[in-house]
Amino acid sequence: MSGERLQSRHWLGKGSAGLILGFGLALALSGWFAWLGPDGIDGGGGGKIQFVMWLVAPLWCAVFSLVFLFRSSLRAWLWLGAANALAFAALAALRAQAG
């Protein structure tokens, strides 16, 4: 276990990482569900569209609340930035494969 303690001086950086990068990650993950969910991107009718739209909020809240577990704001930005890059790359690959 490292000797570094959680400090309140990192809250602004962590909060902004969760706000900005968490939203992007939530969008990418809901996009995954839209493409990989039942009947693909075109299936499910209006119910699936509504579900995917409302899925963004709980995913964003989950990321935003868990971001405060990082030891520093730099780690939060780097890890969430990498997660966003991977999530959007996988979403682009899904879209390219399907269409």
mmCIF file of N, CA and C in Angstrom:
data_model
loop_
_atom_site.group_PDB
_atom_site.id
_atom_site.type_symbol
_atom_site.label_atom_id
_atom_site.label_comp_id
_atom_site.label_asym_id
_atom_site.label_seq_id
_atom_site.Cartn_x
_atom_site.Cartn_y
_atom_site.Cartn_z
ATOM 1 N N MET A 1 0.843 -1.171 0.000
ATOM 2 C CA MET A 1 0.000 0.000 0.000
ATOM 3 C C MET A 1 0.885 1.229 0.000
ATOM 4 N N SER A 2 0.575 2.193 -0.841
ATOM 5 C CA SER A 2 1.424 3.367 -0.937
ATOM 6 C C SER A 2 1.162 4.299 0.243
ATOM 7 N N GLY A 3 2.120 5.157 0.506
ATOM 8 C CA GLY A 3 2.006 6.086 1.608
ATOM 9 C C GLY A 3 1.190 7.322 1.270
ATOM 10 N N GLU A 4 0.783 7.462 0.020
ATOM 11 C CA GLU A 4 0.028 8.637 -0.400
ATOM 12 C C GLU A 4 -1.399 8.559 0.132
ATOM 13 N N ARG A 5 -1.860 9.661 0.723
ATOM 14 C CA ARG A 5 -3.196 9.716 1.304
ATOM 15 C C ARG A 5 -4.162 10.413 0.361
ATOM 16 N N LEU A 6 -5.422 10.121 0.516
ATOM 17 C CA LEU A 6 -6.446 10.856 -0.221
ATOM 18 C C LEU A 6 -6.560 12.243 0.391
ATOM 19 N N GLN A 7 -6.550 13.255 -0.458
ATOM 20 C CA GLN A 7 -6.600 14.623 0.040
ATOM 21 C C GLN A 7 -7.680 15.403 -0.690
ATOM 22 N N SER A 8 -8.215 16.396 -0.016
ATOM 23 C CA SER A 8 -9.288 17.175 -0.616
ATOM 24 C C SER A 8 -8.782 18.117 -1.701
ATOM 25 N N ARG A 9 -7.501 18.353 -1.769
ATOM 26 C CA ARG A 9 -6.991 19.259 -2.795
ATOM 27 C C ARG A 9 -7.095 18.663 -4.194
ATOM 28 N N HIS A 10 -7.341 17.384 -4.297
ATOM 29 C CA HIS A 10 -7.483 16.729 -5.591
ATOM 30 C C HIS A 10 -8.931 16.672 -6.065
ATOM 31 N N TRP A 11 -9.855 17.150 -5.264
ATOM 32 C CA TRP A 11 -11.269 16.974 -5.584
ATOM 33 C C TRP A 11 -11.688 17.726 -6.837
ATOM 34 N N LEU A 12 -11.167 18.910 -7.065
ATOM 35 C CA LEU A 12 -11.552 19.665 -8.258
ATOM 36 C C LEU A 12 -11.088 18.939 -9.527
ATOM 37 N N GLY A 13 -9.859 18.463 -9.529
ATOM 38 C CA GLY A 13 -9.346 17.728 -10.686
ATOM 39 C C GLY A 13 -10.079 16.421 -10.917
ATOM 40 N N LYS A 14 -10.357 15.712 -9.831
ATOM 41 C CA LYS A 14 -11.089 14.448 -9.954
ATOM 42 C C LYS A 14 -12.522 14.700 -10.398
ATOM 43 N N GLY A 15 -13.144 15.713 -9.821
ATOM 44 C CA GLY A 15 -14.519 16.037 -10.189
ATOM 45 C C GLY A 15 -14.644 16.446 -11.647
ATOM 46 N N SER A 16 -13.705 17.247 -12.117
ATOM 47 C CA SER A 16 -13.761 17.661 -13.522
ATOM 48 C C SER A 16 -13.473 16.488 -14.452
ATOM 49 N N ALA A 17 -12.601 15.577 -14.036
ATOM 50 C CA ALA A 17 -12.353 14.373 -14.839
ATOM 51 C C ALA A 17 -13.614 13.520 -14.913
ATOM 52 N N GLY A 18 -14.285 13.351 -13.786
ATOM 53 C CA GLY A 18 -15.523 12.580 -13.778
ATOM 54 C C GLY A 18 -16.621 13.247 -14.570
ATOM 55 N N LEU A 19 -16.681 14.569 -14.512
ATOM 56 C CA LEU A 19 -17.712 15.305 -15.228
ATOM 57 C C LEU A 19 -17.502 15.229 -16.735
ATOM 58 N N ILE A 20 -16.305 15.498 -17.174
ATOM 59 C CA ILE A 20 -16.024 15.567 -18.614
ATOM 60 C C ILE A 20 -15.790 14.186 -19.213
ATOM 61 N N LEU A 21 -14.801 13.470 -18.676
ATOM 62 C CA LEU A 21 -14.466 12.161 -19.243
ATOM 63 C C LEU A 21 -15.497 11.098 -18.873
ATOM 64 N N GLY A 22 -16.141 11.271 -17.727
ATOM 65 C CA GLY A 22 -17.199 10.340 -17.350
ATOM 66 C C GLY A 22 -18.377 10.398 -18.303
ATOM 67 N N PHE A 23 -18.709 11.608 -18.773
ATOM 68 C CA PHE A 23 -19.790 11.756 -19.738
ATOM 69 C C PHE A 23 -19.432 11.065 -21.057
ATOM 70 N N GLY A 24 -18.208 11.268 -21.508
ATOM 71 C CA GLY A 24 -17.778 10.605 -22.744
ATOM 72 C C GLY A 24 -17.803 9.095 -22.619
ATOM 73 N N LEU A 25 -17.349 8.596 -21.489
ATOM 74 C CA LEU A 25 -17.349 7.153 -21.265
ATOM 75 C C LEU A 25 -18.775 6.605 -21.208
ATOM 76 N N ALA A 26 -19.671 7.347 -20.570
ATOM 77 C CA ALA A 26 -21.072 6.919 -20.512
ATOM 78 C C ALA A 26 -21.692 6.886 -21.907
ATOM 79 N N LEU A 27 -21.363 7.859 -22.738
ATOM 80 C CA LEU A 27 -21.870 7.860 -24.112
ATOM 81 C C LEU A 27 -21.355 6.653 -24.897
ATOM 82 N N ALA A 28 -20.063 6.369 -24.755
ATOM 83 C CA ALA A 28 -19.485 5.233 -25.479
ATOM 84 C C ALA A 28 -20.089 3.910 -25.011
ATOM 85 N N LEU A 29 -20.258 3.751 -23.707
ATOM 86 C CA LEU A 29 -20.818 2.497 -23.190
ATOM 87 C C LEU A 29 -22.283 2.324 -23.575
ATOM 88 N N SER A 30 -23.040 3.407 -23.589
ATOM 89 C CA SER A 30 -24.425 3.284 -24.051
ATOM 90 C C SER A 30 -24.464 3.002 -25.546
ATOM 91 N N GLY A 31 -23.496 3.511 -26.279
ATOM 92 C CA GLY A 31 -23.390 3.183 -27.700
ATOM 93 C C GLY A 31 -23.099 1.713 -27.922
ATOM 94 N N TRP A 32 -22.285 1.141 -27.042
ATOM 95 C CA TRP A 32 -22.027 -0.311 -27.111
ATOM 96 C C TRP A 32 -23.336 -1.070 -26.996
ATOM 97 N N PHE A 33 -24.148 -0.667 -26.001
ATOM 98 C CA PHE A 33 -25.413 -1.375 -25.810
ATOM 99 C C PHE A 33 -26.319 -1.194 -27.020
ATOM 100 N N ALA A 34 -26.315 -0.012 -27.602
ATOM 101 C CA ALA A 34 -27.157 0.227 -28.777
ATOM 102 C C ALA A 34 -26.763 -0.692 -29.924
ATOM 103 N N TRP A 35 -25.471 -0.887 -30.116
ATOM 104 C CA TRP A 35 -25.002 -1.720 -31.228
ATOM 105 C C TRP A 35 -25.045 -3.208 -30.906
ATOM 106 N N LEU A 36 -24.737 -3.579 -29.675
ATOM 107 C CA LEU A 36 -24.660 -4.995 -29.309
ATOM 108 C C LEU A 36 -25.928 -5.535 -28.666
ATOM 109 N N GLY A 37 -26.845 -4.640 -28.311
ATOM 110 C CA GLY A 37 -28.080 -5.048 -27.648
ATOM 111 C C GLY A 37 -28.988 -5.844 -28.575
ATOM 112 N N PRO A 38 -30.155 -6.179 -28.083
ATOM 113 C CA PRO A 38 -31.097 -6.986 -28.866
ATOM 114 C C PRO A 38 -31.421 -6.344 -30.210
ATOM 115 N N ASP A 39 -31.313 -7.103 -31.269
ATOM 116 C CA ASP A 39 -31.644 -6.699 -32.636
ATOM 117 C C ASP A 39 -30.742 -5.605 -33.200
ATOM 118 N N GLY A 40 -29.592 -5.390 -32.622
ATOM 119 C CA GLY A 40 -28.649 -4.426 -33.177
ATOM 120 C C GLY A 40 -29.102 -2.987 -33.064
ATOM 121 N N ILE A 41 -28.491 -2.133 -33.864
ATOM 122 C CA ILE A 41 -28.754 -0.705 -33.767
ATOM 123 C C ILE A 41 -30.147 -0.333 -34.255
ATOM 124 N N ASP A 42 -30.698 -1.079 -35.204
ATOM 125 C CA ASP A 42 -31.994 -0.732 -35.783
ATOM 126 C C ASP A 42 -33.171 -1.421 -35.106
ATOM 127 N N GLY A 43 -32.908 -2.314 -34.193
ATOM 128 C CA GLY A 43 -33.993 -3.084 -33.596
ATOM 129 C C GLY A 43 -34.515 -2.489 -32.309
ATOM 130 N N GLY A 44 -35.605 -3.036 -31.868
ATOM 131 C CA GLY A 44 -36.145 -2.670 -30.573
ATOM 132 C C GLY A 44 -37.129 -1.523 -30.587
ATOM 133 N N GLY A 45 -37.222 -0.794 -31.674
ATOM 134 C CA GLY A 45 -38.179 0.298 -31.748
ATOM 135 C C GLY A 45 -37.845 1.437 -30.804
ATOM 136 N N GLY A 46 -38.868 2.192 -30.448
ATOM 137 C CA GLY A 46 -38.682 3.362 -29.592
ATOM 138 C C GLY A 46 -38.272 3.019 -28.175
ATOM 139 N N GLY A 47 -38.634 1.834 -27.725
ATOM 140 C CA GLY A 47 -38.269 1.444 -26.364
ATOM 141 C C GLY A 47 -36.771 1.308 -26.178
ATOM 142 N N LYS A 48 -36.103 0.755 -27.157
ATOM 143 C CA LYS A 48 -34.654 0.602 -27.056
ATOM 144 C C LYS A 48 -33.965 1.962 -27.121
ATOM 145 N N ILE A 49 -34.474 2.837 -27.981
ATOM 146 C CA ILE A 49 -33.895 4.175 -28.088
ATOM 147 C C ILE A 49 -34.016 4.910 -26.762
ATOM 148 N N GLN A 50 -35.179 4.817 -26.144
ATOM 149 C CA GLN A 50 -35.377 5.463 -24.848
ATOM 150 C C GLN A 50 -34.471 4.856 -23.784
ATOM 151 N N PHE A 51 -34.356 3.538 -23.794
ATOM 152 C CA PHE A 51 -33.504 2.874 -22.801
ATOM 153 C C PHE A 51 -32.053 3.304 -22.943
ATOM 154 N N VAL A 52 -31.560 3.342 -24.175
ATOM 155 C CA VAL A 52 -30.173 3.753 -24.407
ATOM 156 C C VAL A 52 -29.980 5.200 -23.987
ATOM 157 N N MET A 53 -30.962 6.046 -24.267
ATOM 158 C CA MET A 53 -30.869 7.446 -23.877
ATOM 159 C C MET A 53 -30.797 7.584 -22.354
ATOM 160 N N TRP A 54 -31.635 6.854 -21.647
ATOM 161 C CA TRP A 54 -31.651 6.945 -20.194
ATOM 162 C C TRP A 54 -30.521 6.154 -19.540
ATOM 163 N N LEU A 55 -29.865 5.294 -20.275
ATOM 164 C CA LEU A 55 -28.732 4.541 -19.743
ATOM 165 C C LEU A 55 -27.522 5.434 -19.497
ATOM 166 N N VAL A 56 -27.439 6.538 -20.214
ATOM 167 C CA VAL A 56 -26.292 7.445 -20.071
ATOM 168 C C VAL A 56 -26.206 7.988 -18.643
ATOM 169 N N ALA A 57 -27.322 8.399 -18.069
ATOM 170 C CA ALA A 57 -27.310 9.034 -16.749
ATOM 171 C C ALA A 57 -26.765 8.123 -15.637
ATOM 172 N N PRO A 58 -27.250 6.884 -15.488
ATOM 173 C CA PRO A 58 -26.679 6.063 -14.414
ATOM 174 C C PRO A 58 -25.218 5.692 -14.645
ATOM 175 N N LEU A 59 -24.833 5.505 -15.905
ATOM 176 C CA LEU A 59 -23.417 5.217 -16.177
ATOM 177 C C LEU A 59 -22.551 6.410 -15.817
ATOM 178 N N TRP A 60 -22.999 7.604 -16.185
ATOM 179 C CA TRP A 60 -22.257 8.816 -15.876
ATOM 180 C C TRP A 60 -22.160 9.017 -14.365
ATOM 181 N N CYS A 61 -23.260 8.799 -13.657
ATOM 182 C CA CYS A 61 -23.246 8.935 -12.196
ATOM 183 C C CYS A 61 -22.308 7.920 -11.548
ATOM 184 N N ALA A 62 -22.283 6.715 -12.083
ATOM 185 C CA ALA A 62 -21.394 5.695 -11.533
ATOM 186 C C ALA A 62 -19.936 6.092 -11.707
ATOM 187 N N VAL A 63 -19.576 6.540 -12.897
ATOM 188 C CA VAL A 63 -18.196 6.968 -13.139
ATOM 189 C C VAL A 63 -17.872 8.180 -12.279
ATOM 190 N N PHE A 64 -18.795 9.134 -12.218
ATOM 191 C CA PHE A 64 -18.558 10.354 -11.456
ATOM 192 C C PHE A 64 -18.379 10.074 -9.965
ATOM 193 N N SER A 65 -19.093 9.101 -9.437
ATOM 194 C CA SER A 65 -18.940 8.785 -8.020
ATOM 195 C C SER A 65 -17.678 7.956 -7.747
ATOM 196 N N LEU A 66 -17.297 7.106 -8.683
ATOM 197 C CA LEU A 66 -16.114 6.260 -8.474
ATOM 198 C C LEU A 66 -14.801 6.991 -8.748
ATOM 199 N N VAL A 67 -14.866 8.133 -9.414
ATOM 200 C CA VAL A 67 -13.644 8.854 -9.765
ATOM 201 C C VAL A 67 -12.910 9.350 -8.514
ATOM 202 N N PHE A 68 -13.625 9.514 -7.419
ATOM 203 C CA PHE A 68 -12.996 10.001 -6.199
ATOM 204 C C PHE A 68 -12.165 8.933 -5.490
ATOM 205 N N LEU A 69 -12.173 7.713 -5.992
ATOM 206 C CA LEU A 69 -11.333 6.655 -5.432
ATOM 207 C C LEU A 69 -9.909 6.693 -5.974
ATOM 208 N N PHE A 70 -9.668 7.482 -7.016
ATOM 209 C CA PHE A 70 -8.303 7.625 -7.523
ATOM 210 C C PHE A 70 -7.457 8.377 -6.506
ATOM 211 N N ARG A 71 -6.174 8.078 -6.461
ATOM 212 C CA ARG A 71 -5.276 8.734 -5.504
ATOM 213 C C ARG A 71 -4.992 10.192 -5.852
ATOM 214 N N SER A 72 -5.003 10.527 -7.128
ATOM 215 C CA SER A 72 -4.737 11.911 -7.520
ATOM 216 C C SER A 72 -5.586 12.249 -8.742
ATOM 217 N N SER A 73 -5.696 13.535 -8.994
ATOM 218 C CA SER A 73 -6.469 13.964 -10.155
ATOM 219 C C SER A 73 -5.766 13.582 -11.456
ATOM 220 N N LEU A 74 -4.441 13.564 -11.448
ATOM 221 C CA LEU A 74 -3.706 13.158 -12.647
ATOM 222 C C LEU A 74 -4.032 11.717 -13.019
ATOM 223 N N ARG A 75 -4.051 10.839 -12.039
ATOM 224 C CA ARG A 75 -4.404 9.440 -12.310
ATOM 225 C C ARG A 75 -5.828 9.314 -12.829
ATOM 226 N N ALA A 76 -6.737 10.107 -12.272
ATOM 227 C CA ALA A 76 -8.124 10.074 -12.740
ATOM 228 C C ALA A 76 -8.207 10.497 -14.199
ATOM 229 N N TRP A 77 -7.527 11.578 -14.550
ATOM 230 C CA TRP A 77 -7.548 12.045 -15.931
ATOM 231 C C TRP A 77 -6.914 11.033 -16.881
ATOM 232 N N LEU A 78 -5.777 10.460 -16.469
ATOM 233 C CA LEU A 78 -5.094 9.504 -17.349
ATOM 234 C C LEU A 78 -5.888 8.215 -17.537
ATOM 235 N N TRP A 79 -6.392 7.635 -16.451
ATOM 236 C CA TRP A 79 -7.134 6.388 -16.551
ATOM 237 C C TRP A 79 -8.454 6.580 -17.290
ATOM 238 N N LEU A 80 -9.174 7.651 -16.978
ATOM 239 C CA LEU A 80 -10.435 7.876 -17.672
ATOM 240 C C LEU A 80 -10.205 8.275 -19.125
ATOM 241 N N GLY A 81 -9.124 8.983 -19.397
ATOM 242 C CA GLY A 81 -8.785 9.306 -20.783
ATOM 243 C C GLY A 81 -8.482 8.050 -21.583
ATOM 244 N N ALA A 82 -7.729 7.140 -20.986
ATOM 245 C CA ALA A 82 -7.425 5.870 -21.655
ATOM 246 C C ALA A 82 -8.693 5.033 -21.833
ATOM 247 N N ALA A 83 -9.558 5.024 -20.818
ATOM 248 C CA ALA A 83 -10.814 4.280 -20.923
ATOM 249 C C ALA A 83 -11.694 4.855 -22.029
ATOM 250 N N ASN A 84 -11.723 6.177 -22.146
ATOM 251 C CA ASN A 84 -12.484 6.812 -23.228
ATOM 252 C C ASN A 84 -11.917 6.444 -24.588
ATOM 253 N N ALA A 85 -10.609 6.489 -24.714
ATOM 254 C CA ALA A 85 -9.980 6.156 -25.995
ATOM 255 C C ALA A 85 -10.300 4.719 -26.397
ATOM 256 N N LEU A 86 -10.193 3.793 -25.453
ATOM 257 C CA LEU A 86 -10.512 2.390 -25.748
ATOM 258 C C LEU A 86 -11.990 2.193 -26.052
ATOM 259 N N ALA A 87 -12.856 2.848 -25.284
ATOM 260 C CA ALA A 87 -14.292 2.672 -25.480
ATOM 261 C C ALA A 87 -14.733 3.223 -26.832
ATOM 262 N N PHE A 88 -14.231 4.393 -27.209
ATOM 263 C CA PHE A 88 -14.628 4.960 -28.490
ATOM 264 C C PHE A 88 -13.982 4.223 -29.662
ATOM 265 N N ALA A 89 -12.779 3.691 -29.458
ATOM 266 C CA ALA A 89 -12.157 2.870 -30.513
ATOM 267 C C ALA A 89 -12.958 1.590 -30.727
ATOM 268 N N ALA A 90 -13.386 0.965 -29.640
ATOM 269 C CA ALA A 90 -14.207 -0.252 -29.765
ATOM 270 C C ALA A 90 -15.564 0.065 -30.393
ATOM 271 N N LEU A 91 -16.138 1.227 -30.047
ATOM 272 C CA LEU A 91 -17.409 1.627 -30.648
ATOM 273 C C LEU A 91 -17.247 1.870 -32.153
ATOM 274 N N ALA A 92 -16.152 2.500 -32.532
ATOM 275 C CA ALA A 92 -15.879 2.728 -33.968
ATOM 276 C C ALA A 92 -15.695 1.401 -34.692
ATOM 277 N N ALA A 93 -15.020 0.463 -34.040
ATOM 278 C CA ALA A 93 -14.834 -0.865 -34.647
ATOM 279 C C ALA A 93 -16.169 -1.586 -34.808
ATOM 280 N N LEU A 94 -17.042 -1.469 -33.808
ATOM 281 C CA LEU A 94 -18.382 -2.074 -33.907
ATOM 282 C C LEU A 94 -19.173 -1.480 -35.055
ATOM 283 N N ARG A 95 -19.116 -0.171 -35.182
ATOM 284 C CA ARG A 95 -19.845 0.508 -36.257
ATOM 285 C C ARG A 95 -19.293 0.122 -37.633
ATOM 286 N N ALA A 96 -17.976 0.019 -37.736
ATOM 287 C CA ALA A 96 -17.364 -0.352 -39.010
ATOM 288 C C ALA A 96 -17.689 -1.792 -39.394
ATOM 289 N N GLN A 97 -17.720 -2.673 -38.394
ATOM 290 C CA GLN A 97 -18.010 -4.078 -38.651
ATOM 291 C C GLN A 97 -19.472 -4.255 -39.065
ATOM 292 N N ALA A 98 -20.359 -3.514 -38.436
ATOM 293 C CA ALA A 98 -21.785 -3.680 -38.708
ATOM 294 C C ALA A 98 -22.217 -2.985 -39.997
ATOM 295 N N GLY A 99 -21.542 -1.912 -40.345
ATOM 296 C CA GLY A 99 -22.040 -1.158 -41.496
ATOM 297 C C GLY A 99 -21.008 -1.004 -42.514
#
